Coordinates of C-alpha atoms and ligand atoms in Angstrom, one line a residue:
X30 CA 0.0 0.0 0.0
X31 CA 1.2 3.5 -1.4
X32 CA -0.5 5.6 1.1
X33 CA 0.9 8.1 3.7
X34 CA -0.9 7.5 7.0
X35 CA -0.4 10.3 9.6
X36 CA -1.8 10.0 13.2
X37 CA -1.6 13.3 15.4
X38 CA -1.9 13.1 19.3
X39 CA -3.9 10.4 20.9
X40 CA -7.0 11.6 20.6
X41 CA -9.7 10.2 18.2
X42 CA -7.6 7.6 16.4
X43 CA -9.7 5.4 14.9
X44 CA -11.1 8.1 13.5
X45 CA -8.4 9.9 12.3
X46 CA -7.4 6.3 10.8
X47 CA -10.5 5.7 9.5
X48 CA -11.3 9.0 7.2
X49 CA -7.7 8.6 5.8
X50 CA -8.3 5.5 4.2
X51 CA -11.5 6.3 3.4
X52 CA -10.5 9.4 1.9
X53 CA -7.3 8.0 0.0
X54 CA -10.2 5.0 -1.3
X55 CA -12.8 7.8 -2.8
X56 CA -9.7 10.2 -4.4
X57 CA -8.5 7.0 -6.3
X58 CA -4.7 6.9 -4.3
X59 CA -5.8 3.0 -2.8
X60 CA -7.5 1.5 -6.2
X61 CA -10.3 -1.1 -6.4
X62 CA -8.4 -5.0 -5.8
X63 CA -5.4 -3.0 -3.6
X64 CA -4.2 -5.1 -0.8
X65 CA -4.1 -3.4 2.6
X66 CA -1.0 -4.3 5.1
X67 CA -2.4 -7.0 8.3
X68 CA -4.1 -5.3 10.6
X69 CA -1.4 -6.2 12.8
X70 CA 1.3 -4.8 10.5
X71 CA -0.8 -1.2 10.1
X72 CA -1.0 -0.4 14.1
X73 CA 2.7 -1.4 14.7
X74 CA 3.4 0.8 11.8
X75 CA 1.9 4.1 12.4
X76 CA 1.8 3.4 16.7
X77 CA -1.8 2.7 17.4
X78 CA -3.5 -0.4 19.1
X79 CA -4.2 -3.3 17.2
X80 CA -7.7 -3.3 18.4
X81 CA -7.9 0.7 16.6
X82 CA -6.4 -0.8 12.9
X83 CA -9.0 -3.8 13.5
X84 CA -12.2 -1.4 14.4
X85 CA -11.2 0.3 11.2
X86 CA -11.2 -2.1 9.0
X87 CA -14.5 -3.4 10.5
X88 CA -16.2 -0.4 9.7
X89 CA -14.9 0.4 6.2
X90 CA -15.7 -3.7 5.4
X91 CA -19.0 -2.9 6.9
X92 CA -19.6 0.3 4.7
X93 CA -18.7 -2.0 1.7
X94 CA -15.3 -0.1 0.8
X95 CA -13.1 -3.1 2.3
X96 CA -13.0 -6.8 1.8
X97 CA -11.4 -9.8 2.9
X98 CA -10.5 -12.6 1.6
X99 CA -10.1 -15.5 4.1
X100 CA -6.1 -16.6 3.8
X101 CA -5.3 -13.9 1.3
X102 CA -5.9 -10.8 3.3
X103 CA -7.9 -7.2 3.3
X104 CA -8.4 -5.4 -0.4
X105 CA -10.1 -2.5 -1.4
X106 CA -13.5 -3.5 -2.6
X107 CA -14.0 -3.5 -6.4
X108 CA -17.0 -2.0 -6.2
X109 CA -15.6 1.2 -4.8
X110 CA -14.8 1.7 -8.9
X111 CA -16.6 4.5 -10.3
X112 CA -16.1 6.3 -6.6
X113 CA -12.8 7.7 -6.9
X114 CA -13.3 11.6 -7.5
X115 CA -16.1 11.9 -4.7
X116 CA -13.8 12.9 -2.0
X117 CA -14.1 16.3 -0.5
X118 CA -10.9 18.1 -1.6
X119 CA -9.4 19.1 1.8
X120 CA -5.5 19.3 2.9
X121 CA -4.5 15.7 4.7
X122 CA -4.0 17.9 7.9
X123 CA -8.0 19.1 7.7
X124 CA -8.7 15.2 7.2
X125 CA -6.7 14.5 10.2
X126 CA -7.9 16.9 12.9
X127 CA -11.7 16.8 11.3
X128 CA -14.5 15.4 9.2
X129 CA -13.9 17.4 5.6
X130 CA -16.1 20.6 5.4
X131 CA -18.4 20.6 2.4
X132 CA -17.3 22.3 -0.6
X133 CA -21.3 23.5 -1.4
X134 CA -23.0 25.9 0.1
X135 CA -26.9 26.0 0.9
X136 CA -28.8 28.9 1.1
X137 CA -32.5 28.4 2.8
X138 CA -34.7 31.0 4.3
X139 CA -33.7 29.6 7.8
X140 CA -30.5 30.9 7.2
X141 CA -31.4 34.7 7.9
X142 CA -33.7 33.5 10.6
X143 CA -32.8 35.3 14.5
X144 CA -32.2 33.4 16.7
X145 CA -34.6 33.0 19.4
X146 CA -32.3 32.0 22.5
X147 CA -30.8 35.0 24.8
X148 CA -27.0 34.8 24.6
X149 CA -25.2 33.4 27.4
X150 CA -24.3 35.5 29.8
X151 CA -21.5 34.8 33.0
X152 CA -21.3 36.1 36.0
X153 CA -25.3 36.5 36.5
X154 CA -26.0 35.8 40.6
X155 CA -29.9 36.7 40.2
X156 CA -31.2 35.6 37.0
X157 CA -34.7 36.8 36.3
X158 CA -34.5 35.1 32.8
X159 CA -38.6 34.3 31.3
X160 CA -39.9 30.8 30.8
X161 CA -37.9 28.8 33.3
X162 CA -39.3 26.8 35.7
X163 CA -38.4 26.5 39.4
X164 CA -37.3 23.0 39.8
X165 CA -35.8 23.1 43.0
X166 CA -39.5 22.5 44.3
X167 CA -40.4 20.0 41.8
X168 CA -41.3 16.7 43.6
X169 CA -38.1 14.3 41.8
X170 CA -38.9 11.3 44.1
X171 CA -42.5 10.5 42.8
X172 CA -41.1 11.8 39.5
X173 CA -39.0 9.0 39.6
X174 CA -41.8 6.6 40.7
X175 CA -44.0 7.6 38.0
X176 CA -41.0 7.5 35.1
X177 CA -40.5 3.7 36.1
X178 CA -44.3 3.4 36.0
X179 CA -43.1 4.6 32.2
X180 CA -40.6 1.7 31.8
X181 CA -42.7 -1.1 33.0
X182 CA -45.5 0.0 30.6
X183 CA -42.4 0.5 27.7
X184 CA -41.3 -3.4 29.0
X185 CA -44.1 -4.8 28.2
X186 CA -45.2 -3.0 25.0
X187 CA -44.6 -4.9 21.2
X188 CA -41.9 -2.4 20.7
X189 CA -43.9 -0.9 17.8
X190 CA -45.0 2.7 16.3
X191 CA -47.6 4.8 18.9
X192 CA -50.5 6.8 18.3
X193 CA -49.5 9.7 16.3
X194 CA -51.8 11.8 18.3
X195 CA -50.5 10.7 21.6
X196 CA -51.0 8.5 25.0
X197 CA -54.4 8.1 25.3
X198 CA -53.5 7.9 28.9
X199 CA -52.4 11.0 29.4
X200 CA -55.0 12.4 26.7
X201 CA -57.8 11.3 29.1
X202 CA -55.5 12.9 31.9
X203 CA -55.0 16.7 29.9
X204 CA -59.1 16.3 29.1
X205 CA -59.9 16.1 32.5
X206 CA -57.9 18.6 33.3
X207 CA -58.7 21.0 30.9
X208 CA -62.4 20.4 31.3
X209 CA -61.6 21.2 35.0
X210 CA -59.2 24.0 35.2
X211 CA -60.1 25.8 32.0
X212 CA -63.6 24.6 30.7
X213 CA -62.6 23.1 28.2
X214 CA -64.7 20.3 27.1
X215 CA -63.1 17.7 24.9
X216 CA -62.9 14.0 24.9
X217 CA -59.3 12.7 25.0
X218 CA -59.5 11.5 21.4
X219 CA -60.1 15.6 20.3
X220 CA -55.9 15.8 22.1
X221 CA -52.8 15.9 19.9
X222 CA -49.9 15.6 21.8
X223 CA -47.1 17.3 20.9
X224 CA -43.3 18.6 21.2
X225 CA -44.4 21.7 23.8
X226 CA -46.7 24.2 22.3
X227 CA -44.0 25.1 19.8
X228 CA -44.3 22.2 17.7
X229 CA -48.7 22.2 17.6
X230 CA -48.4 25.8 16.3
X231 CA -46.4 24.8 14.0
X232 CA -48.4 21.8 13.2
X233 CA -51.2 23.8 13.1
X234 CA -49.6 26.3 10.6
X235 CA -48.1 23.8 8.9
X236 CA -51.8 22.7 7.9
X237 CA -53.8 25.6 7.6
X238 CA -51.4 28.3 5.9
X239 CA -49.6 28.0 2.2
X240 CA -47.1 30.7 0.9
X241 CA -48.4 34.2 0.9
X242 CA -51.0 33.6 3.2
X243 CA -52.0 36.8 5.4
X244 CA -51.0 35.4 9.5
X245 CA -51.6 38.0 12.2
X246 CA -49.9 38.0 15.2
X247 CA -49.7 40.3 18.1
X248 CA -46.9 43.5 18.1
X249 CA -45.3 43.0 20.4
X250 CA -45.6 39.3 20.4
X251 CA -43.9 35.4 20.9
X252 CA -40.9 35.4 18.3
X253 CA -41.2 31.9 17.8
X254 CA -44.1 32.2 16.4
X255 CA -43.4 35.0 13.9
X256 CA -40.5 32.7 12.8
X257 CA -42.3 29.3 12.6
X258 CA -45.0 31.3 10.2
X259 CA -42.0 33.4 8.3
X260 CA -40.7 30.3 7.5
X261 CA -43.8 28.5 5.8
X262 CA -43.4 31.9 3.3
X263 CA -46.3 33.4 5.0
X264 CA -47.4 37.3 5.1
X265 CA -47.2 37.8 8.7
X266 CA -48.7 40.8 9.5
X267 CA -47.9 42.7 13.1
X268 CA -51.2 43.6 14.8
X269 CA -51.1 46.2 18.0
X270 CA -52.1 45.1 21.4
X271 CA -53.6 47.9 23.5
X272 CA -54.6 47.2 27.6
X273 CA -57.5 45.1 26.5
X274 CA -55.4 42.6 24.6
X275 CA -55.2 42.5 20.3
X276 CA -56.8 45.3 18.8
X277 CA -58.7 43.3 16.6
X278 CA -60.5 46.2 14.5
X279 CA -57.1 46.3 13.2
X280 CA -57.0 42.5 12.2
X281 CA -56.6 42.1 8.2
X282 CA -60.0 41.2 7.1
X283 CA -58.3 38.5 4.4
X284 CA -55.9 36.8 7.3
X285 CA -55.9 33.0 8.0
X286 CA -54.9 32.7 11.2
X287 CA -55.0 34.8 13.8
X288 CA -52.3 34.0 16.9
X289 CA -52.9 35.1 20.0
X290 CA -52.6 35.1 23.9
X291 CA -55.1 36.0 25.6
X292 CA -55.1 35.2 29.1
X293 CA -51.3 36.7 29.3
X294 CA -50.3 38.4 26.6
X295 CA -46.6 37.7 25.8
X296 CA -44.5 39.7 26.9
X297 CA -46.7 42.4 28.2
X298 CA -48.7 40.5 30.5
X299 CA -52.6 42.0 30.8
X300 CA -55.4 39.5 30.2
X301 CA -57.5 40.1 27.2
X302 CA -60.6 41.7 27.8
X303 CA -64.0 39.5 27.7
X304 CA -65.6 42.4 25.9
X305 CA -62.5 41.7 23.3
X306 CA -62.5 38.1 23.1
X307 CA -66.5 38.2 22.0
X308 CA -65.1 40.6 19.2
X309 CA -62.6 38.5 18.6
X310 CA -64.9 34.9 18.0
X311 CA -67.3 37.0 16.4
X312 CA -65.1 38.5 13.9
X313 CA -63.3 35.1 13.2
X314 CA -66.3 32.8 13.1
X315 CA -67.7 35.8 10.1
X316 CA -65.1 35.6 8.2
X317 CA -63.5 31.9 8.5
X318 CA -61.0 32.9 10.4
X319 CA -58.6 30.3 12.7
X320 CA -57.9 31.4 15.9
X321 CA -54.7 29.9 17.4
X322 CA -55.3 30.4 20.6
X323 CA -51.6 29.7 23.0
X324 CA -52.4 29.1 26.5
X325 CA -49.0 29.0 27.8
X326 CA -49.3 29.7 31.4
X327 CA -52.7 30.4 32.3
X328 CA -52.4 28.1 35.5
X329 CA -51.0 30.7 37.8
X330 CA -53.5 33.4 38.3
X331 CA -53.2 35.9 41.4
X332 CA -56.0 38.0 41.1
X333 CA -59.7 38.0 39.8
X334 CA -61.8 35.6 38.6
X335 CA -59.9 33.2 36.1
X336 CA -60.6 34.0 32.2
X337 CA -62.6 32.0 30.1
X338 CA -60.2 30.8 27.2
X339 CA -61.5 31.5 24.2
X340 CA -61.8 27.8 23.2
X341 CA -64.5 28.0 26.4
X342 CA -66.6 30.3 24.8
X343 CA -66.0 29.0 20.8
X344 CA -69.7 27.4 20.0
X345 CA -68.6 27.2 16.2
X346 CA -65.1 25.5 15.9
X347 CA -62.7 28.1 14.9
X348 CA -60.4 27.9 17.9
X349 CA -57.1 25.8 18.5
X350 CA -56.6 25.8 22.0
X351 CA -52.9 25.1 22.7
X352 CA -51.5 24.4 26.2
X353 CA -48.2 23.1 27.7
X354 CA -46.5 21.7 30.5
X355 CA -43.3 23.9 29.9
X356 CA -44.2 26.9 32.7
X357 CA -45.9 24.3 35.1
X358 CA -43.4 21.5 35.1
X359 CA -40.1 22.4 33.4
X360 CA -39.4 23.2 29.5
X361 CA -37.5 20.3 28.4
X362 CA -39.8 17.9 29.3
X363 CA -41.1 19.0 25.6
X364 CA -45.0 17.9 26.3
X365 CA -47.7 20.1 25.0
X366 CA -51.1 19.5 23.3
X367 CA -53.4 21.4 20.9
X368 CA -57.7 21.0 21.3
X369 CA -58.1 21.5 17.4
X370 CA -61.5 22.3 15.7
X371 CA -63.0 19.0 14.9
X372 CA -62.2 19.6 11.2
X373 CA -58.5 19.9 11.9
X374 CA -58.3 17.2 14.1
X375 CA -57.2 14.1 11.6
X376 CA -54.7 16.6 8.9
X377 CA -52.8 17.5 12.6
X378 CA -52.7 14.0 13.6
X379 CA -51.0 13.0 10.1
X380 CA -48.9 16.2 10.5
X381 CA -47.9 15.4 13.4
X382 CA -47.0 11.7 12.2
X383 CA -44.7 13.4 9.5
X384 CA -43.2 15.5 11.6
X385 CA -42.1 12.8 14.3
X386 CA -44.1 10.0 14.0
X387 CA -45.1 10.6 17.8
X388 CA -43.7 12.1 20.9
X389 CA -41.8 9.9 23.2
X390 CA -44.5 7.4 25.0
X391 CA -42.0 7.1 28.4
X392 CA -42.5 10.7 29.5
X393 CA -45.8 10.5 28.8
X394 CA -46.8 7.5 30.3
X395 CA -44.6 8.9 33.2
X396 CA -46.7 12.5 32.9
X397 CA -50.1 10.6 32.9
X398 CA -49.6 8.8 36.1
X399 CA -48.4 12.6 37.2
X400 CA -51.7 13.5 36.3
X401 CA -54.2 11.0 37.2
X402 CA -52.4 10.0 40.7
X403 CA -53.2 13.9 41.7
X404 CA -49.9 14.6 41.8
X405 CA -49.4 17.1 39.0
X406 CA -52.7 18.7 40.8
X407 CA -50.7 19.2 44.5
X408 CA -47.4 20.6 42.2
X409 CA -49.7 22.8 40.9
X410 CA -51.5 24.5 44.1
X411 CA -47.7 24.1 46.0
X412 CA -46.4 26.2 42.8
X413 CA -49.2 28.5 43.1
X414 CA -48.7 29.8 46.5
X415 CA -44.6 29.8 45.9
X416 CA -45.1 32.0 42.7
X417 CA -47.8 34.5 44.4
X418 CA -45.3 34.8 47.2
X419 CA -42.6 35.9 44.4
X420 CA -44.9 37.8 42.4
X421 CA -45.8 39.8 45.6
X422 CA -41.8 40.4 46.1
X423 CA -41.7 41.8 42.8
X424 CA -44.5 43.9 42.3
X425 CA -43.1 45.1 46.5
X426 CA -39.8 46.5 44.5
X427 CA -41.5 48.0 41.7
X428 CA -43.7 49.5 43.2
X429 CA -41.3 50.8 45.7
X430 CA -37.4 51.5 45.7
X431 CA -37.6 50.5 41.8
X432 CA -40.5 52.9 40.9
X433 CA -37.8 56.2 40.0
X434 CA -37.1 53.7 36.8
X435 CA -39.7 51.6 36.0
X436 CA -43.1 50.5 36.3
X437 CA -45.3 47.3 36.6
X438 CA -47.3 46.1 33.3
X439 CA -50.8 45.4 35.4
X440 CA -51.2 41.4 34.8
X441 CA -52.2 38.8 36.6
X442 CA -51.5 35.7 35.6
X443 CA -48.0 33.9 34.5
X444 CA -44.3 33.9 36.1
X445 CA -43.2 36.9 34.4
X446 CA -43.9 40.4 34.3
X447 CA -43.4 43.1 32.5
X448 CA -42.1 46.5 33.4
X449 CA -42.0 50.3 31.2
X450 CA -38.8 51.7 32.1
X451 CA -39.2 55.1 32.3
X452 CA -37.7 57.9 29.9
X453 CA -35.0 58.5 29.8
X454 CA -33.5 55.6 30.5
X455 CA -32.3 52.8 27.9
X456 CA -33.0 49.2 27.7
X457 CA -29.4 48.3 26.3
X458 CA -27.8 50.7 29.3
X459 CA -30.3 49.2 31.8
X460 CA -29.7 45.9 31.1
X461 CA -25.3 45.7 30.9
X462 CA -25.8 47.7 34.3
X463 CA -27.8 45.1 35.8
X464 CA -25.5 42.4 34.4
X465 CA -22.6 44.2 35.9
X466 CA -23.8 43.7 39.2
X467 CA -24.5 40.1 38.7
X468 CA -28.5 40.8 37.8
X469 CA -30.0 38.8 34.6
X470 CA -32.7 41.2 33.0
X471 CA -33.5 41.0 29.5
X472 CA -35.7 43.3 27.3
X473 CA -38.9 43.7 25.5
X474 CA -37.7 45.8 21.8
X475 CA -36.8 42.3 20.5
X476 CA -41.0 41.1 20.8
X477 CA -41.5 44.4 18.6
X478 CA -42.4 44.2 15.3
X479 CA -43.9 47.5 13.8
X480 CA -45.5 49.4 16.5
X481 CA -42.0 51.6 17.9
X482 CA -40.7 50.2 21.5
X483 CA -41.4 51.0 24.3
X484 CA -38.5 50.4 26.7
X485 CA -38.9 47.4 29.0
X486 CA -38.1 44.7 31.4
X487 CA -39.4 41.1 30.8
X488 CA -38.8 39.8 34.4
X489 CA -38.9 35.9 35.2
X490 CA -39.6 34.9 38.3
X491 CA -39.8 30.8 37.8
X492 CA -35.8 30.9 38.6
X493 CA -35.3 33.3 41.7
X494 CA -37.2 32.9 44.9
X495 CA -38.2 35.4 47.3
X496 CA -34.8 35.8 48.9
X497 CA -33.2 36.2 45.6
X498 CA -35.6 38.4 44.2
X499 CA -35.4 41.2 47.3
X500 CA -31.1 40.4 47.4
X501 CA -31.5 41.0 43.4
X502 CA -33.7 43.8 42.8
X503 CA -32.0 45.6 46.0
X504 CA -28.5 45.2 44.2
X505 CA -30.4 46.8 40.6
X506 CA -31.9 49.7 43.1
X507 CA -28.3 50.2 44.3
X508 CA -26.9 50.5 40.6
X509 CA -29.8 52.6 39.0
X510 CA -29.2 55.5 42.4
X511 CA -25.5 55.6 41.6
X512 CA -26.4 55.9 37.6
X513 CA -28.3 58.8 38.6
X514 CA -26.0 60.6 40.4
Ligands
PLP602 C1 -45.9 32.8 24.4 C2 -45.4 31.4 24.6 N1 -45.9 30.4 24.0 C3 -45.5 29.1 24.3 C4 -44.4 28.9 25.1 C5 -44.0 27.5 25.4 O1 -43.5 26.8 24.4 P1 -43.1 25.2 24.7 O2 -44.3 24.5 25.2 O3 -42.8 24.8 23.3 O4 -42.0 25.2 25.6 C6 -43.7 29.9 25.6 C7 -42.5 29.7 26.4 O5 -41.7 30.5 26.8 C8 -44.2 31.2 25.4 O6 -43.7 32.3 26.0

């Protein structure tokens, strides 16, 4: 064999072994019928293991580019002929320290897409990040008992495909619950089950909406969403939200879809108005009109009576009601649903079987035995009266030594808040003096589409408790007074 075999360090070897020979096979320098050196020759000749030369030549025989002959040897495979040229052309030192970048260059509408995650930042002591759960609380132990409830059910199953749509364990367990906690009436076999309540509206746009489509969203709004309908080529048209919610004499007449969230409107926070959500159903069920209708975290409410969703009060089926267990038990458990219009109900379930097939049945065997044995219920009021007691901490600092800067959003739901900052102070400068001393706050302007920002705060609360909030927010109070002076 004619080829120059280079190993660098001791890391990856069989790797590094492996993509040369592959490489010197598809550029032609080892031809079809060449013998290879024993396996045992090879390692003593370029200082690796045996048991490295012999995993090679496993994998390339396996991949079809080797074969052995028994007595005679290993050769390079004859059907490799008509390969050579297919190699990426890269210097041997690339093809040594990494896989061969491509030469070709795709260009998709994902790749001018934001991105949707806050930068890491270091250093942050009091994080008061949005959408984070507080898991210190979360009960792990019957967690546990309910995830092996999971594998004994997974143990004894044929091992097959699942129910696109879901568990119809834990569908019975979300109907029950929704019929309880949000009047929601729907038998479990009206549930979809989905990747968190990202992946139904995506379903659901997936489905309903085609390229130029007219979408309306709220301004400011969930920039998810605006992205997930960007990228199906649709017209997505900003709509302004005023204290009562969407404005929705400002809907396009000729829209598709309407998103929106009415019982805490992300980022701002207030509840839509029940003189707006009539407008709203009426408006939609005249002209055709889906209403996506994201109930993300509806299940912590602190004051008032708690809103009808708009799925409650839909008698003619234009409403997909989407919910989640991202704010109530953590994020990447990935388990949301969507309570489709009847007539969406089967396209959904076959998008949903394209997209995935179905979510993964352990966590939601594990999440239905949450449910049914009452403990997702006990979380739930626990959680409750742990976030009032940090909402109260909050609002307690805005309203007080914070107040010279900002001011409260009026909501009442949710474990965030929003706050105005007042003029004529920056987001950008607010938020690199918070980080400075060791305070995560991040901003509002990015949720903004057309209407102009208006400087802001979104303020978690799932990820600090009490004593974090009052040792954060006093440390922020500290900072703004010396800015001032
Ligand atoms: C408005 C809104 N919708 C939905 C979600 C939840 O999405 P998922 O269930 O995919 O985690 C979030 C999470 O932050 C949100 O803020």
């Amino acid at each position: 064999m004619d080829v120059h075999l280079t190993i660098h360090g001791r890391h990856d070897l069989a790797g590094q072994l492996y993509r040369q020979l592959r490489t010197a096979i598809l550029d032609g320098r080892l031809a079809p019928g060449e013998r290879l050196p024993s396996t045992r020759d090879l390692a003593l000749q370029i200082g690796v293991s045996r048991k490295t030369t012999l995993d090679v030549f496993e994998r390339l025989s396996a991949e079809g580019y080797l074969r052995s002959r028994a007595g005679s040897g290993t050769f390079v495979a004859e059907a490799t002929q008509g390969l050579a040229g297919r190699a990426p052309r890269v210097s041997p030192a690339a093809q040594i320290a990494a896989p061969a970048p491509a030469t070709r260059t795709f260009t998709t509408p994902w790749n001018d897409m934001p991105d949707v995650l806050p930068t890491p930042r270091t250093g942050i002591v009091y994080d008061f990040v949005g959408g984070v759960t507080e898991k210190r609380l979360f009960p792990f132990d019957k967690w546990r008992s309910c995830v092996a409830h999971g594998l004994r059910l997974q143990a004894r199953g044929r091992g097959a495909y699942h129910d696109p749509a879901g568990d119809q364990t834990l569908r019975l367990a979300i109907s029950r619950y929704l019929a309880f906690s949000r009047a929601v009436v729907c038998a479990w076999g009206d549930i979809v089950v989905t990747q968190g309540a990202q992946q139904a509206i995506d379903l659901i746009a997936r489905v309903l909406v085609r390229p130029g489509d007219t979408v309306a969203i709220e301004d400011p709004g969930y920039p998810p969403v605006r992205i997930a309908l960007q990228a199906l080529g649709a017209n997505v048209v900003p709509v302004p939200v005023d204290a009562e919610g969407l404005v929705v004499d400002a809907v396009p007449p000729h829209a598709k879809l309407v998103y929106v969230t009415p019982s805490h409107q992300f980022p701002l926070g207030m509840p839509m108005s029940l003189a707006r959500r009539a407008q709203l159903l009426d408006w939609a069920q005249r002209h055709g009109v889906l209403i996506l209708e994201d109930d993300y975290d509806s299940e912590f409410r602190f004051d008032g009576r708690p809103m009808e969703s708009l799925k409650s009060l839909d008698a003619t089926g234009c409403v997909a009601y989407v919910g989640t267990f991202s704010k109530t038990i953590f994020p990447e458990l990935r388990i949301g649903y969507v309570v489709p219009p009847a007539s969406l109900l089967a396209p959904l379930q076959r998008a949903k079987q394209v997209a995935d097939w179905h979510s993964e049945s352990l966590m939601q065997a594990a999440l239905a035995k949450f449910m049914l044995d009452g403990d997702f219920g006990k979380y739930l009021r626990r959680m409750h009266k742990e976030y009032a007691a940090r909402r109260e901490a909050l609002l307690r600092h805005l309203r007080g030594p914070l107040a010279p800067w900002m001011m409260p959003v009026p909501s009442a739901a949710g474990i965030h808040m929003a706050a105005r900052l007042h003029a004529p102070l920056r987001e950008p400068a607010v938020l690199k003096l918070a980080e400075s001393v060791g305070v995560g706050l991040y901003g509002t302007t990015r949720m903004h589409v057309a209407q102009p920002p208006l400087p802001g705060l979104l303020i978690g609360y799932g990820y600090v408790n009490v004593a974090e909030i009052d040792a954060g927010l006093a440390r922020l109070a500290q900072a703004l007074a010396k800015l001032a002076t």
